[in-house]
Amino acid sequence: MALIKCLNASRGVLRSVGARYLSATSQKHAPTEMYVRDALNSAMDEEMNRDDTVFLMGEEVAQYDGAYKVSRGLWRKYGDQRVIDTPITESGFAGMAVGAAMAGLRPICEFMTFNFSMQAIDQVINSAAKSHYMSGGMVTVPVVFRGPNGAAAGVAAQHSQCFAAWYGHCPGLKVVSPFNSEDCRGLLKAAIRDPNPVVFLENELMYGTAFPVSDEAMSEDFLIEIGKAKVERVGKHVTLVSHSRPVGQCLEAAEQLASEGIDCEVINLRSIRPLDIETVQQSVMKTNHLISVEGGWPMFGIGSEVCAQIMEGPAFDYLDAPAIRVTGADIPMPYAQVLEDGALPGVKDIILSVKKTLHIQPITESA
Amino acid sequence: MFFQPLGIRTYSAEATFPIKPIDTHKLENSPATEVQINKDDAISYYTKMQIIRRMELKADQLYKQKIIRGFCHLYDGQEACCAGIEASLTPKDDVITAYRAHGWAFIRGVPVCNILAELFGRKLGCAKGKGGSMHMYSKNFYGGNGIVGAQVPLGAGIAFAHKYRNSDTVTVACYGDGAANQGQIFESFNMSQLWKLPAIFVCENNRYGMGTSVERASASTDYFTRGDYIPGLRVDGMDVLAVREATRFAKEYAVKEGPILMELVTYRYHGHSMSDPGTSYRTRDEVKEIRKNLDPIMSFRDKIISAGFVTKQDVATIDAEVKQHVENETAKALASTEPDFDQIASDIYVTDTPLSIRSCNIYNKLHHQPSV
């Protein structure tokens, strides 16, 4: 009895600490729960096992077990040939990943964070994204660029940018932004098997979060179709559309609002490009209200695109209020906690926006 | 592919030629100072270089007639570089270069008509008219790359794939004297050396990066030493036999030991591109001088005549046949039509299913055909 209590207590500790400091191999709280980190790890492990042209390269992915421990155990299992520590030279190694993909391998190129991908962005766009088209279909580039995207905690301006809109802008790329563990497993496996270049945007703050996963999701051939959104919560009063960690905030907001009789439908985009606007349209045609929620900056962002496409399509006529966006503040990320809290959207921003949109709080009142 | 000229009488089968000494960097051995060549190869190299020369001059003509648009970077003067390197490669070795790529595309197997048609933006183009001058590809030839220096990490990645598969082939990654200062090239050197990749990095030093001479762009113009810990060779890029021998040596090294750098000292007769007359930053006399004394095709012509492989008449016959060949290929390319408009949104993705793509307005959609 005492032993079980002890185990349960330690499980609580594990969950709150986010299992970041464990050195053991993959922690699957079998059979129904999985940390996001382990979802990513198991996806890569299974795909590397299945296809020996798949390999992982990036800074600290091998002997360090990954800067965020996402690739823990893979080097020990697959060795130097398949899991490769690169020097700190993003432009060079991203280009090498693209070249290796052109030559028929399937590299997974990790950026320690997507902020560093800016050094390599020419290779991602001009070499990876455009080559299939420029060659009239002759050259293929089956590369996956993955790593944490967007804000972490206290890492300040140069380490907190969201690149979903930047990469989502470019034809030739697929861009994916998973929310939970099941998303991570299915989408990463699909990305690795995809013959096109895929930008896979993870979220560092999610690595240590555990989610229930279905039995189906545990299968080695579990794939989630890239380009399809998921309705995470069915509702009838307002559509909240989001990607990555903010999906969780939408669900939290929905729970709080439910106790006030407001029923939110929450859509997890899962993919940025292709963008599944049809799912959003169908939802808006039911709820008549739309709010997009993202961590990235407001101008020219994901929400901008969603709203523009909704305006252009059949759902516009069903809107009872303007579609609006909840986004990161239009500022470089500050460091001080009190300021950082104001830089990223919180549950309160979502709730405020829902109430304003539904005219539950008059628009003329200030927040 | 390309024709074999007929009617050449046999005089002798093999000859030996000295080549200019090849400077080495961090190498214990060096390439030979004398090379052997047989008649068939001699005629082949001459013919191929002459085809490239005529093709590039044809492109010049057609650009001025506005049949070719946009960027057009010509290779005339540098023919010995691609012909010499190809002479020591197999079809399984890979090559990647920058945007001065027409000669390379040809030498790697793309027929003249498909190169010209691509320049004209026609269906018969090797990239279906979608790439243009800077984006021509073939089996084992990865273009044709527009961003200066970006092709070098790509080439290192291709070499990585060769090593991953334990093959005994090499990857040749070309760049120019202008690109030689790019950071990503040094990043590629570092990783290639660390991981002992079978890569031959080739600096085609034609002495000018656009309008900037090497002395005005590089603190060190000894490009063959710029690989630092990577051994290097400096070769006369106007001598196809020297380039062939250096490549033979380099390939042997790269497959066994790891990356090696080869600087080919060469020259381009045209300006940087067709928008550049090439006279504001260099003298006409300089160009004339090199054409007179160092032309790669003329000097090789003299060699093969002196070796007794061919007579002056034979060479004239080859030249006439090359000229006719390029004319024929030009006609074929001109006869090809522009791509069908419904191809505009295809080949963006590899896809089994058709995709709907946004056009410039919301009322008409473009269609992405499934991949063949």
mmCIF file of C-alpha atoms in Angstrom, chain A residues 52-55 57 81-82 84-87 89-93 95-100 102-105 122-123 126-127 129 131-140 170-174 194-196 273 305 309 312, chain B residues 94 96 118 126-128 130-132 135 137-139 142 145 147 149-151 153-158 160-166 184 187-188 190-192 194-195 197 343-351 358 362 371:
data_model
loop_
_atom_site.group_PDB
_atom_site.id
_atom_site.type_symbol
_atom_site.label_atom_id
_atom_site.label_comp_id
_atom_site.label_asym_id
_atom_site.label_seq_id
_atom_site.Cartn_x
_atom_site.Cartn_y
_atom_site.Cartn_z
ATOM 1 C CA ASP A 52 17.250 2.550 -43.038
ATOM 2 C CA THR A 53 17.480 5.629 -45.250
ATOM 3 C CA VAL A 54 16.003 7.651 -42.365
ATOM 4 C CA PHE A 55 18.626 9.322 -40.205
ATOM 5 C CA MET A 57 21.179 15.040 -37.695
ATOM 6 C CA GLN A 81 25.894 6.490 -38.906
ATOM 7 C CA ARG A 82 22.207 7.140 -38.225
ATOM 8 C CA ILE A 84 24.751 12.522 -36.122
ATOM 9 C CA ASP A 85 25.951 15.404 -33.975
ATOM 10 C CA THR A 86 26.618 18.377 -36.210
ATOM 11 C CA PRO A 87 28.836 21.363 -35.551
ATOM 12 C CA THR A 89 26.647 25.458 -38.527
ATOM 13 C CA GLU A 90 22.961 25.579 -39.444
ATOM 14 C CA SER A 91 23.399 26.897 -42.954
ATOM 15 C CA GLY A 92 25.860 24.123 -43.768
ATOM 16 C CA PHE A 93 24.096 21.209 -42.171
ATOM 17 C CA GLY A 95 22.030 22.364 -46.851
ATOM 18 C CA MET A 96 23.632 18.979 -46.366
ATOM 19 C CA ALA A 97 20.344 17.529 -45.213
ATOM 20 C CA VAL A 98 18.686 18.867 -48.367
ATOM 21 C CA GLY A 99 21.463 17.463 -50.564
ATOM 22 C CA ALA A 100 21.249 14.088 -48.866
ATOM 23 C CA MET A 102 17.948 14.953 -53.105
ATOM 24 C CA ALA A 103 20.324 12.009 -53.343
ATOM 25 C CA GLY A 104 17.666 9.638 -51.989
ATOM 26 C CA LEU A 105 18.099 9.514 -48.219
ATOM 27 C CA ASP A 122 17.758 29.912 -47.702
ATOM 28 C CA GLN A 123 18.364 26.166 -47.815
ATOM 29 C CA ASN A 126 15.349 28.010 -52.064
ATOM 30 C CA SER A 127 16.890 24.558 -52.048
ATOM 31 C CA ALA A 129 10.908 23.937 -51.145
ATOM 32 C CA SER A 131 13.566 22.304 -56.265
ATOM 33 C CA HIS A 132 10.786 19.953 -57.238
ATOM 34 C CA TYR A 133 9.108 22.727 -59.217
ATOM 35 C CA MET A 134 12.253 24.247 -60.724
ATOM 36 C CA SER A 135 13.316 20.845 -61.993
ATOM 37 C CA GLY A 136 9.935 20.161 -63.607
ATOM 38 C CA GLY A 137 9.341 17.352 -61.129
ATOM 39 C CA MET A 138 12.710 15.621 -61.511
ATOM 40 C CA VAL A 139 14.235 16.355 -58.111
ATOM 41 C CA THR A 140 12.555 15.286 -54.867
ATOM 42 C CA CYS A 170 5.958 29.161 -49.074
ATOM 43 C CA PRO A 171 4.624 26.839 -51.752
ATOM 44 C CA GLY A 172 6.601 23.626 -51.967
ATOM 45 C CA LEU A 173 6.789 23.135 -48.208
ATOM 46 C CA LYS A 174 4.431 21.282 -45.956
ATOM 47 C CA ASP A 194 6.224 12.188 -46.946
ATOM 48 C CA PRO A 195 8.245 12.606 -50.159
ATOM 49 C CA ASN A 196 8.047 16.400 -49.798
ATOM 50 C CA ARG A 273 0.250 24.201 -44.943
ATOM 51 C CA GLU A 305 -4.765 33.826 -43.150
ATOM 52 C CA GLN A 309 -9.884 32.659 -46.253
ATOM 53 C CA GLU A 312 -13.474 34.649 -49.202
ATOM 54 C CA ASP B 94 27.383 13.136 -58.913
ATOM 55 C CA ILE B 96 26.410 19.962 -58.620
ATOM 56 C CA GLU B 118 14.731 25.248 -71.375
ATOM 57 C CA CYS B 126 14.830 19.676 -69.549
ATOM 58 C CA ALA B 127 12.833 21.184 -66.687
ATOM 59 C CA LYS B 128 9.685 21.471 -68.808
ATOM 60 C CA LYS B 130 9.792 25.768 -65.449
ATOM 61 C CA GLY B 131 13.375 26.305 -64.364
ATOM 62 C CA GLY B 132 15.187 28.320 -66.976
ATOM 63 C CA HIS B 135 17.784 25.251 -62.974
ATOM 64 C CA TYR B 137 19.038 18.892 -63.869
ATOM 65 C CA SER B 138 19.783 15.413 -65.047
ATOM 66 C CA LYS B 139 20.415 11.994 -63.558
ATOM 67 C CA TYR B 142 21.838 18.404 -59.357
ATOM 68 C CA ASN B 145 21.555 26.569 -58.468
ATOM 69 C CA ILE B 147 21.946 31.212 -54.756
ATOM 70 C CA GLY B 149 27.382 29.166 -52.503
ATOM 71 C CA ALA B 150 24.230 27.264 -51.505
ATOM 72 C CA GLN B 151 25.105 24.417 -53.846
ATOM 73 C CA PRO B 153 26.422 22.301 -48.704
ATOM 74 C CA LEU B 154 24.012 20.511 -51.027
ATOM 75 C CA GLY B 155 27.000 18.845 -52.687
ATOM 76 C CA ALA B 156 28.423 17.871 -49.318
ATOM 77 C CA GLY B 157 25.042 16.328 -48.518
ATOM 78 C CA ILE B 158 25.099 14.342 -51.732
ATOM 79 C CA PHE B 160 27.202 12.226 -47.433
ATOM 80 C CA ALA B 161 24.616 10.043 -49.158
ATOM 81 C CA HIS B 162 27.346 8.315 -51.153
ATOM 82 C CA LYS B 163 29.240 7.537 -47.990
ATOM 83 C CA TYR B 164 26.079 6.461 -46.174
ATOM 84 C CA ARG B 165 25.560 3.875 -48.893
ATOM 85 C CA ASN B 166 29.200 2.753 -48.851
ATOM 86 C CA GLN B 184 28.478 28.041 -45.797
ATOM 87 C CA GLU B 187 30.871 24.984 -42.972
ATOM 88 C CA SER B 188 30.751 22.345 -45.698
ATOM 89 C CA ASN B 190 34.401 21.398 -41.885
ATOM 90 C CA MET B 191 31.745 18.720 -41.917
ATOM 91 C CA SER B 192 33.164 17.007 -45.001
ATOM 92 C CA LEU B 194 35.160 15.655 -40.004
ATOM 93 C CA TRP B 195 33.112 12.903 -41.573
ATOM 94 C CA LEU B 197 33.060 12.598 -47.154
ATOM 95 C CA GLN B 343 0.983 22.829 -66.002
ATOM 96 C CA ILE B 344 1.537 26.045 -64.062
ATOM 97 C CA ALA B 345 0.663 24.582 -60.688
ATOM 98 C CA SER B 346 1.986 21.055 -61.139
ATOM 99 C CA ASP B 347 5.263 19.649 -59.822
ATOM 100 C CA ILE B 348 5.113 21.738 -56.657
ATOM 101 C CA TYR B 349 4.569 18.665 -54.514
ATOM 102 C CA VAL B 350 4.992 14.945 -54.941
ATOM 103 C CA THR B 351 1.371 13.891 -54.680
ATOM 104 C CA ARG B 358 -4.868 29.329 -55.424
ATOM 105 C CA ILE B 362 -10.332 33.812 -55.782
ATOM 106 C CA SER B 371 2.858 13.242 -59.876
#
